[in-house]
XYZ file of C-alpha atoms in Angstrom:
709
model
C 108.047 42.094 140.346
C 111.047 44.491 138.429
C 109.942 47.865 138.626
C 113.284 49.253 136.310
C 112.589 50.967 132.866
C 112.263 49.514 129.971
C 113.043 50.996 126.171
C 114.174 48.011 124.118
C 110.821 46.746 122.491
C 113.167 43.604 121.425
C 114.690 43.115 124.698
C 111.570 43.376 126.224
C 110.287 40.413 123.427
C 113.684 38.032 123.797
C 113.539 39.147 128.123
C 109.420 36.990 127.520
C 110.367 34.305 126.071
C 112.804 34.027 128.644
C 110.095 33.990 131.228
C 107.059 33.260 129.825
C 107.541 29.374 130.943
C 108.550 29.653 134.199
C 105.350 28.719 137.325
C 104.561 32.353 138.145
C 104.702 34.812 134.976
C 106.671 37.545 134.759
C 105.762 40.274 132.746
C 108.376 41.864 130.696
C 108.898 46.040 132.604
C 106.748 48.338 129.754
C 108.511 51.737 129.011
C 107.813 54.793 131.044
C 107.817 58.377 130.319
C 108.359 61.431 132.226
C 105.231 62.689 131.512
C 103.495 64.628 133.610
C 99.997 67.088 133.635
C 99.190 69.532 135.807
C 95.203 69.659 136.556
C 93.783 72.910 137.967
C 97.549 73.556 140.018
C 97.845 69.613 141.148
C 100.613 67.454 138.948
C 99.517 64.376 137.889
C 102.275 61.313 136.214
C 101.024 59.832 132.973
C 104.667 57.144 132.820
C 102.053 55.123 129.932
C 100.415 57.412 128.016
C 102.050 56.358 124.885
C 99.269 52.873 125.391
C 97.136 55.555 124.465
C 98.048 55.021 121.024
C 96.508 52.902 118.879
C 97.103 49.272 118.427
C 96.962 49.571 114.050
C 98.845 52.438 114.697
C 101.883 52.215 116.624
C 104.332 49.697 115.956
C 105.363 50.023 119.829
C 102.333 49.562 121.463
C 101.509 46.094 118.811
C 104.440 44.885 119.879
C 103.689 45.792 123.522
C 100.479 43.696 122.769
C 102.370 40.781 121.513
C 104.620 40.731 124.087
C 101.930 40.272 127.731
C 100.042 38.420 125.185
C 101.979 35.341 124.923
C 103.353 36.002 128.762
C 99.623 35.534 129.150
C 98.417 32.883 127.389
C 101.913 30.904 128.186
C 100.262 30.856 131.911
C 97.015 29.998 131.243
C 97.928 27.648 128.820
C 100.100 25.884 131.907
C 97.147 25.906 133.929
C 95.992 21.792 134.435
C 92.098 22.177 134.785
C 92.071 24.996 131.671
C 91.111 22.297 128.789
C 88.593 20.573 131.339
C 87.072 23.818 131.901
C 87.027 24.509 127.870
C 85.659 21.464 126.733
C 82.255 21.373 129.594
C 82.103 25.524 128.670
C 81.792 24.504 125.035
C 79.689 21.076 126.500
C 76.632 23.733 128.327
C 77.121 26.204 126.077
C 75.464 23.818 122.966
C 72.230 24.102 123.206
C 69.366 25.955 121.129
C 69.219 29.686 121.984
C 65.863 30.865 121.370
C 64.864 34.578 120.491
C 61.435 36.245 121.498
C 59.627 36.126 118.050
C 58.060 39.342 116.633
C 56.101 40.489 114.078
C 56.594 42.630 111.125
C 54.622 42.813 107.659
C 52.153 39.848 108.541
C 55.764 37.636 109.007
C 56.897 36.550 112.353
C 60.975 36.530 113.107
C 62.807 35.267 116.329
C 66.806 34.591 116.329
C 68.275 30.692 117.107
C 71.155 29.743 117.626
C 72.115 26.302 116.864
C 74.589 26.055 119.826
C 77.673 26.512 119.133
C 77.364 28.743 116.034
C 79.313 32.579 116.335
C 76.743 34.849 115.574
C 72.796 34.309 116.158
C 70.458 33.146 112.825
C 67.580 35.085 111.972
C 64.716 32.692 110.537
C 61.456 34.056 109.452
C 57.252 32.016 109.990
C 54.624 32.187 108.251
C 52.473 30.699 111.431
C 53.937 30.439 114.387
C 53.529 26.333 113.185
C 55.376 26.799 110.095
C 58.406 25.565 109.667
C 61.168 28.134 109.969
C 62.864 29.546 107.182
C 66.406 31.101 107.104
C 66.556 35.121 106.378
C 69.495 36.340 107.954
C 72.592 34.829 108.237
C 75.306 36.644 109.768
C 78.128 33.758 110.211
C 78.841 33.879 106.506
C 79.550 37.216 106.435
C 83.035 36.230 107.589
C 85.821 32.993 108.136
C 86.156 33.916 111.962
C 82.454 34.999 112.815
C 83.838 38.395 113.951
C 81.163 40.169 111.518
C 77.435 40.809 113.668
C 73.706 41.962 112.804
C 73.587 45.025 114.592
C 70.501 46.346 114.381
C 67.824 45.984 112.395
C 64.135 47.282 111.175
C 61.339 46.587 108.889
C 59.483 48.497 106.572
C 55.862 48.644 108.038
C 54.479 46.939 104.714
C 57.130 44.268 105.109
C 57.998 44.681 101.683
C 62.122 45.953 102.830
C 64.606 45.475 106.074
C 67.828 47.308 106.432
C 70.304 45.915 108.626
C 72.960 47.410 110.699
C 76.715 45.147 109.973
C 79.134 45.385 112.802
C 82.405 44.129 112.058
C 85.708 42.936 115.121
C 83.206 44.598 117.812
C 83.353 47.747 116.937
C 80.618 50.260 117.772
C 80.554 51.716 113.891
C 77.400 50.293 111.746
C 77.534 50.154 108.039
C 74.062 49.636 107.336
C 72.102 47.820 103.891
C 69.305 47.069 102.036
C 66.962 43.921 101.707
C 63.689 43.291 99.777
C 62.452 40.425 102.098
C 60.807 38.453 99.816
C 63.575 38.060 96.935
C 66.569 37.998 100.089
C 67.729 40.068 97.641
C 69.995 42.709 99.060
C 70.270 46.558 97.605
C 73.576 48.698 96.789
C 72.215 50.933 99.613
C 75.033 51.208 101.990
C 74.706 53.846 104.788
C 78.131 54.184 106.642
C 79.611 55.538 109.904
C 76.031 55.338 111.696
C 77.406 55.170 115.477
C 74.641 55.001 118.551
C 71.566 54.759 116.291
C 69.118 53.117 115.018
C 66.606 53.111 111.704
C 62.914 54.050 111.410
C 60.627 54.170 108.282
C 58.134 56.340 106.973
C 54.165 54.446 106.688
C 54.589 54.773 102.616
C 57.247 52.365 102.935
C 60.076 53.898 100.488
C 63.138 55.248 103.044
C 63.290 55.960 107.158
C 65.557 58.128 109.049
C 68.487 57.554 110.758
C 70.913 59.373 112.484
C 75.576 59.657 111.265
C 78.439 61.277 112.287
C 80.751 62.649 109.596
C 83.469 60.723 108.038
C 86.087 60.511 110.812
C 89.816 61.241 110.009
C 92.342 58.683 108.615
C 94.280 57.307 111.769
C 90.773 58.498 114.193
C 88.535 56.038 113.592
C 88.824 53.853 117.011
C 90.117 56.341 118.864
C 88.375 60.267 118.253
C 85.551 61.791 119.565
C 82.214 61.896 118.335
C 80.500 64.963 117.582
C 78.219 66.691 115.166
C 75.907 63.358 115.140
C 72.970 64.561 112.577
C 69.550 62.406 111.684
C 69.364 62.563 107.848
C 66.029 60.633 105.921
C 67.007 57.663 103.151
C 65.180 57.054 100.377
C 65.366 53.705 98.955
C 67.570 52.681 95.761
C 69.597 55.433 96.417
C 73.077 56.845 97.331
C 73.760 58.137 100.814
C 75.305 61.442 99.478
C 71.720 62.457 98.257
C 70.416 61.289 101.637
C 67.989 64.640 103.436
C 69.398 66.272 106.111
C 66.600 66.632 108.841
C 68.358 67.870 111.918
C 71.871 68.779 112.884
C 72.677 71.075 115.847
C 76.725 72.103 114.720
C 76.378 74.985 117.921
C 75.974 72.037 119.795
C 78.153 69.542 119.472
C 77.766 67.059 121.867
C 74.246 66.290 121.379
C 73.021 63.376 119.416
C 70.177 62.556 118.038
C 67.282 59.103 117.737
C 64.619 59.711 114.752
C 61.221 57.766 115.207
C 58.281 57.802 112.979
C 55.089 57.023 115.089
C 53.472 53.954 114.489
C 50.351 55.886 112.577
C 53.207 57.475 110.322
C 52.227 61.335 111.029
C 54.362 62.674 113.009
C 58.514 62.306 113.801
C 59.840 62.367 116.881
C 63.806 63.521 117.233
C 64.654 62.756 121.183
C 67.777 64.772 121.873
C 70.779 63.320 124.260
C 73.627 64.311 125.102
C 74.830 62.472 127.552
C 74.350 58.719 129.368
C 71.735 60.554 131.801
C 68.183 59.567 130.856
C 67.392 63.411 129.989
C 66.243 64.417 126.966
C 65.444 67.023 124.924
C 62.317 66.389 122.596
C 60.907 68.027 119.174
C 58.898 66.332 116.464
C 57.933 67.660 112.990
C 54.167 66.508 111.276
C 55.474 64.957 107.732
C 52.657 65.804 106.984
C 54.288 69.383 106.466
C 57.147 68.487 103.852
C 58.618 72.016 104.628
C 57.508 72.120 108.039
C 60.476 72.123 111.052
C 61.567 69.850 114.294
C 59.243 72.425 117.267
C 60.222 71.878 120.526
C 58.060 69.824 123.243
C 60.614 69.339 125.903
C 63.064 71.519 125.346
C 65.976 71.775 128.744
C 67.323 68.401 129.536
C 65.764 68.822 133.709
C 63.994 65.232 132.935
C 63.469 61.677 131.069
C 61.273 62.122 128.806
C 61.080 58.613 127.295
C 58.760 58.314 124.197
C 55.818 55.169 123.862
C 53.846 56.117 121.501
C 51.178 57.838 120.753
C 47.223 58.049 119.994
C 46.816 61.055 117.171
C 48.296 64.561 119.007
C 47.999 62.719 122.080
C 52.237 61.746 123.081
C 52.566 58.947 125.508
C 56.071 59.609 127.162
C 57.603 57.718 130.539
C 59.308 60.164 133.054
C 60.971 60.998 135.794
C 59.265 64.666 136.293
C 58.392 65.031 139.396
C 58.822 61.208 139.946
C 62.580 59.703 140.390
C 61.448 56.138 140.097
C 58.896 57.470 137.110
C 55.390 57.792 135.616
C 53.357 57.906 132.245
C 51.929 61.066 131.862
C 50.453 61.975 128.312
C 50.939 65.158 126.821
C 48.646 67.304 123.733
C 50.741 68.582 121.422
C 48.189 71.060 121.023
C 48.427 72.346 124.121
C 50.476 75.438 125.001
C 53.649 74.327 127.168
C 52.876 73.319 130.599
C 49.705 72.757 130.546
C 49.520 69.485 127.965
C 50.779 67.413 130.869
C 48.574 64.509 132.568
C 49.301 62.092 134.712
C 48.225 58.454 134.142
C 50.569 56.198 135.984
C 51.689 56.804 138.306
C 54.809 56.411 139.937
C 54.728 53.625 142.767
C 56.765 51.902 145.296
C 58.337 50.558 142.582
C 60.975 51.345 140.100
C 59.161 51.747 136.422
C 61.548 50.956 134.019
C 59.828 50.018 130.840
C 56.815 51.039 128.861
C 54.958 49.625 125.955
C 52.103 50.287 124.104
C 51.315 46.799 122.410
C 47.039 45.960 121.951
C 46.096 49.945 122.671
C 47.043 48.455 125.923
C 50.341 50.064 128.038
C 52.633 47.261 128.526
C 55.112 48.823 132.625
C 58.005 47.016 132.967
C 58.909 47.746 136.913
C 61.799 46.304 139.138
C 60.584 44.889 142.839
C 64.811 44.363 144.729
C 65.482 44.310 140.806
C 63.411 41.666 139.832
C 60.520 41.633 137.279
C 57.086 42.361 137.924
C 54.507 43.020 134.452
C 51.626 45.536 135.234
C 49.116 45.854 132.343
C 47.115 48.909 131.796
C 44.111 50.646 129.549
C 45.058 53.327 127.283
C 43.461 55.540 130.750
C 45.885 54.200 132.848
C 44.339 51.709 134.640
C 45.630 48.055 135.978
C 44.231 45.419 134.341
C 46.503 42.528 135.305
C 50.166 41.522 136.577
C 51.791 38.477 134.138
C 52.629 36.127 137.062
C 56.011 34.686 136.590
C 57.734 31.472 138.202
C 59.759 32.719 141.162
C 62.712 35.203 141.364
C 63.787 36.318 137.551
C 64.115 38.758 134.991
C 61.358 39.579 132.272
C 62.605 40.824 128.855
C 59.878 40.837 125.405
C 56.909 42.192 125.509
C 57.026 43.909 121.666
C 54.365 44.650 119.140
C 52.503 47.187 117.785
C 49.288 48.964 118.476
C 46.985 46.726 116.471
C 48.481 43.338 117.829
C 46.340 40.794 120.307
C 49.777 38.985 121.120
C 52.875 39.546 122.255
C 55.932 37.019 123.464
C 58.724 37.130 126.609
C 61.278 35.383 128.007
C 62.332 34.559 131.352
C 65.085 33.204 132.543
C 67.080 33.175 136.449
C 70.310 31.857 137.442
C 69.131 29.006 137.225
C 66.283 28.876 135.021
C 67.629 28.170 131.359
C 65.294 31.112 129.318
C 61.840 29.960 128.470
C 59.610 31.488 125.808
C 56.348 33.012 126.614
C 53.052 33.414 124.080
C 50.752 35.935 125.959
C 47.747 36.949 125.207
C 46.822 40.281 125.670
C 43.317 39.942 125.731
C 43.107 37.016 127.465
C 45.708 37.634 130.148
C 47.096 33.765 129.009
C 50.876 33.037 128.737
C 51.801 29.978 126.959
C 55.139 28.262 126.871
C 56.601 28.224 123.190
C 60.330 26.804 123.814
C 62.214 26.038 127.010
C 66.446 26.086 126.067
C 67.687 22.585 126.717
C 70.517 23.115 128.919
C 72.431 19.979 130.553
C 72.072 20.726 134.142
C 69.382 19.917 136.965
C 67.583 23.264 137.639
C 66.107 21.579 141.143
C 70.615 20.882 141.887
C 70.140 24.783 142.938
C 69.215 27.621 145.301
C 68.782 31.341 144.268
C 68.606 33.900 147.223
C 68.047 37.648 147.207
C 69.727 38.851 150.806
C 70.309 42.448 151.901
C 73.159 43.977 153.837
C 73.947 47.222 155.332
C 76.633 49.311 153.215
C 79.371 52.015 155.323
C 77.066 54.285 155.607
C 73.913 52.269 156.995
C 72.522 51.827 153.180
C 70.913 48.681 152.580
C 72.039 46.998 149.692
C 70.261 43.821 148.157
C 72.065 40.991 146.227
C 71.729 37.547 144.387
C 73.091 34.722 146.061
C 73.192 31.412 143.800
C 74.795 27.857 144.308
C 74.404 24.572 144.090
C 72.210 23.329 146.916
C 74.677 19.939 148.423
C 77.749 23.428 148.438
C 78.419 22.887 152.072
C 79.083 26.868 153.316
C 82.027 26.855 155.790
C 83.712 29.993 155.374
C 85.880 27.934 152.917
C 83.557 28.307 149.811
C 85.655 29.309 146.581
C 83.151 33.040 146.023
C 82.540 34.986 142.814
C 80.928 38.985 143.611
C 80.219 40.619 140.354
C 79.107 43.786 140.173
C 78.204 47.489 137.908
C 77.018 50.241 139.698
C 76.226 52.932 137.177
C 74.579 54.492 134.240
C 70.885 53.968 135.775
C 71.466 50.011 134.607
C 70.021 47.376 136.650
C 71.234 44.057 137.610
C 68.974 41.890 137.586
C 68.695 37.716 137.877
C 69.157 36.396 134.435
C 70.714 33.154 132.519
C 74.152 32.378 132.402
C 76.079 29.673 130.985
C 79.597 30.697 132.658
C 78.136 31.625 135.712
C 75.800 28.165 135.426
C 79.411 26.440 134.982
C 81.311 28.225 138.024
C 77.755 27.105 140.767
C 78.479 23.459 138.731
C 82.691 23.463 139.834
C 81.483 24.189 143.368
C 81.701 28.111 143.849
C 79.172 30.422 145.396
C 77.973 33.019 142.822
C 76.473 36.918 144.012
C 75.683 40.042 141.952
C 75.397 42.671 144.602
C 72.996 45.621 143.545
C 75.236 48.613 144.032
C 74.332 52.685 143.842
C 74.627 54.305 140.691
C 72.425 51.488 139.217
C 68.739 52.346 138.602
C 67.114 49.172 140.916
C 65.388 52.061 143.135
C 64.807 55.242 140.695
C 67.106 57.794 140.193
C 67.551 58.882 143.521
C 69.664 55.565 143.695
C 71.066 56.125 140.314
C 72.414 60.188 141.346
C 73.818 58.547 145.196
C 76.209 56.693 142.830
C 77.151 59.162 140.658
C 80.419 62.359 140.027
C 81.286 63.007 144.263
C 79.331 60.644 145.796
C 81.450 57.601 142.910
C 82.704 56.281 146.223
C 79.034 55.635 148.028
C 79.612 52.776 144.359
C 82.620 51.519 145.522
C 81.793 51.261 150.164
C 78.860 49.161 148.712
C 80.437 46.590 146.666
C 83.072 46.569 150.384
C 80.474 45.777 152.030
C 79.369 42.879 149.999
C 82.465 41.342 150.413
C 82.802 41.859 153.694
C 79.294 40.179 154.383
C 80.429 37.022 152.385
C 83.267 36.933 154.069
C 81.223 37.658 157.817
C 77.904 35.479 156.743
C 80.722 32.328 156.776
C 80.446 32.281 153.076
C 84.296 32.613 152.076
C 86.734 34.255 152.736
C 89.172 36.434 151.262
C 92.082 34.300 149.477
C 88.521 32.757 147.949
C 87.056 35.576 147.147
C 87.375 36.959 143.053
C 85.780 39.994 142.339
C 84.550 40.459 138.510
C 82.986 43.114 136.031
C 82.517 44.433 132.717
C 83.258 48.263 131.339
C 81.547 50.923 133.971
C 82.136 47.197 136.335
C 85.818 46.771 134.874
C 86.725 50.196 136.782
C 84.995 48.833 140.160
C 87.371 46.597 139.951
C 89.724 48.278 139.591
C 88.957 50.822 142.051
C 87.845 48.652 145.103
C 91.383 46.389 144.067
C 93.500 49.176 144.775
C 91.423 50.434 147.832
C 90.647 47.366 149.478
C 93.466 44.999 148.309
C 93.684 42.714 150.812
C 90.352 41.951 150.932
C 89.918 39.878 147.447
C 91.677 36.442 146.165
C 91.608 36.730 142.608
C 90.783 39.890 140.502
C 88.899 40.075 137.192
C 88.210 43.468 135.836
C 87.088 43.872 131.590
C 86.884 46.408 130.050
C 86.960 48.965 132.321
C 87.875 52.775 132.013
C 90.491 53.019 134.661
C 92.399 56.903 133.573
C 88.903 58.537 135.492
C 90.771 62.144 134.148
C 91.053 61.007 130.645
C 88.366 59.267 129.537
C 86.837 61.753 128.412
C 89.096 62.536 125.646
C 88.618 59.432 123.659
C 85.439 57.886 121.407
C 82.146 57.746 123.569
C 83.970 58.487 126.247
C 83.076 62.456 126.592
C 79.025 61.021 126.887
C 80.456 59.059 130.691
C 80.705 62.519 132.636
C 77.353 62.836 134.043
C 78.123 59.530 135.727
C 81.770 60.681 136.181
C 82.025 63.973 136.274
C 85.389 65.348 133.883
C 88.637 66.429 135.351
C 88.246 69.466 133.653
C 85.885 70.661 136.845
C 88.388 71.036 139.734
C 85.876 69.108 142.603
C 85.241 66.035 140.147
C 88.919 65.921 139.235
C 90.007 65.328 143.438
C 87.100 62.869 143.183
C 88.356 61.392 140.019
C 91.899 61.359 140.835
C 90.892 59.748 144.800
C 89.703 56.179 142.916
C 91.253 56.667 139.170
C 92.558 52.866 139.107
C 95.404 53.416 137.321
C 96.570 56.450 139.649
C 96.140 54.148 142.757
C 98.681 51.681 142.120
C 100.949 52.278 144.913
C 104.410 50.708 144.489
C 105.512 48.196 147.038
C 101.649 46.688 146.995
C 101.272 43.216 146.839
C 97.957 43.176 144.995
C 95.656 40.267 144.127
C 95.927 37.664 141.502
C 94.336 39.885 138.395
C 93.747 39.185 134.766
C 93.034 42.460 132.757
C 91.456 41.854 130.129
C 89.723 44.377 127.203
C 90.328 44.042 123.202
C 92.011 45.771 120.826
C 89.603 47.163 118.408
C 87.457 48.575 121.947
C 86.074 51.495 120.762
C 84.298 52.086 123.500
C 86.805 51.850 126.288
C 89.153 52.551 123.930
C 92.026 49.730 125.782
C 94.573 52.005 126.283
C 93.082 52.114 129.635
C 93.827 48.416 130.378
C 97.038 48.845 128.471
C 97.820 51.757 131.764
C 96.487 49.362 133.762
C 98.472 46.853 133.934
C 101.422 48.160 133.222
C 101.052 50.307 136.190
C 99.534 47.579 138.288
C 102.714 44.774 136.329
C 105.015 48.259 137.829
C 104.399 48.445 141.164
C 103.160 44.467 142.085
C 105.690 43.978 145.609
C 104.113 40.110 145.482
C 104.467 36.679 143.596
C 100.798 36.550 142.687
C 100.523 37.199 138.794
C 99.441 40.323 137.200
C 98.086 39.578 133.894
C 96.573 41.266 130.470
C 94.712 39.167 128.213
C 94.313 41.600 124.836
C 91.631 39.645 122.391
C 92.120 40.591 118.594
C 89.770 41.620 116.509
C 86.961 42.003 118.729
C 85.601 45.156 120.867
C 83.653 46.116 124.060
C 81.821 42.667 123.903
C 79.051 43.550 121.555
C 78.915 40.857 118.750
C 82.018 38.568 119.862
C 82.443 35.195 118.163
C 80.752 32.107 120.389
C 84.130 30.676 119.588
C 86.517 34.153 120.785
C 83.395 33.983 124.292
C 84.090 30.309 125.613
C 88.288 30.536 125.716
C 87.753 34.101 126.981
C 85.614 32.333 129.814
C 87.596 29.095 130.252
C 90.594 31.128 130.268
C 88.887 33.491 133.632
C 87.955 30.450 135.072
C 91.442 28.395 135.148
C 92.911 31.162 136.184
C 90.522 31.774 139.374
C 90.465 27.833 139.935
C 94.925 28.288 140.036
C 94.550 31.424 142.291
C 91.531 30.377 144.667
C 93.094 27.776 144.870
C 89.840 25.294 143.443
C 89.540 21.942 143.271
C 86.525 22.428 140.716
C 84.165 19.443 141.924
């Protein structure tokens, strides 16, 4: 593959046309520039800085995207198995999908997708047995399905609902208000809302939310998100009339989540400044209209996640002196330092969530990355554990303090989602709906194994495959990972993974350090100067799969998205010999400049920052973009991103792909697939999801030498 400079966009497209029909694709060379930055005395080249420009604003970047896509889609289209893969994937995907019901204003609501609808539809019922009525259908908001419902909040009396609308996968939301009974959408329109929900006052006249100032023209999808502020919006008024409730111009990096307590008495403002679960907390007595928010937790030293309240007694999930989390009560009437009482102390398992439903605490734990649900009284006494049918993940268990029922969903790698009604008084689970996917669950096996990482740390990994797959050391295997931001990887159902296993592949998911599987110490062990532990864990998982005769290097593919895209990019530069194919999706690839775009500044909690000398050295040591070496044979690679991704801006993937193509010495394909009118992943239409997955599986089938069953 050539590494020469390339200056002419016209010539670039011409070269593309001549080579795109070749058996092995030859992407056109990308123009390199002589740009060098100096960090703490170290000079670092950035030859593709120009690819950071917004594709919507730069003709040069738009032409590059078009040229790359033409090569990539030309290559993928000629893979013989691709059409069959897409047809089967579409068939598997075409089943009714239900979300767990929830109750508001005396009515039940639930999300449903008939099968291939681009967006799920919100329905409502008066009783669980009554005929569902269509409530909100985002499929009617755009012809291509790229406008999504992104957040919803009902007033206490059920008269109004406010809901977020997201376009083309962007994190920006426009919030609107609708009358529930008439389905009339009011004139209210709240713009420049991001990273915020809406919380109604109990008089149902308005709600609190957080927003940013309107960005400068052209900076909507690239500029840093600073100076978020809390506002109160009164139904029927213009956004310009909204009341400013709280802001901190002295701390433009702070963000705010405003929540009204269920009794309507208090406004609780949770203050955050990054991705760490470390919060300051303020509260305001809503019975005092001129009262100011008062500090309750005045440092960012620990997590204090608000759960609910019983009058002046506030309940929080916290890691204060409890790295695996505990539940405490804080009496706001008492002096700081004397007001905290432990209700549920930390356990060997990690506490990941607490709900206050039916005057009971519903606590969610992870036991080796599997879900455990335990019920406790308001005094903290254990009542019972919810039993599940095997290894898997449960979600839901929402509701209000006066409820006597709740709902949850359970699934696993080979168990489609099942929706249950749970009686909080008796502890009885009743199956409401089970997804009817066209496959036989008994044909598959799911197990959990443990392996040792480079430093001896014991790491769990889930493995799933068809029972009749011969594990002879030659089986195509897909290893997935994430390893960051205290996010836990759990065994859940996925049509795409099911198809991979149906085709005869093994699916493995490693629970790497950096995640939240074993509490805060496990998370911290994969951050900042310890980030290499995450990559070592993933490499060790690959080596274990090879040693245990599941597969061999040229049959082993790796996959991850966002922080997981960084993971794939890092390990393929460190161990290009270990993998047969790589699928980094929407990855953070330039570790020296990520904090300069949109939400990137929040990630310094996990990654550190190039502004710090020690952290710069650690970041440079693994940054995927900077560690690609000329003359190296890299595995077949399909980078994926989207043009409207304003979470991890696509310039990360653009620069990485260009540098990979420049350095790659082998004949294996090094391609980038750039989706249009799509973002980081949320709200992506079903049609686009299926097309992208079919492309990925076709790429693996061809490059792993796989013969689908």
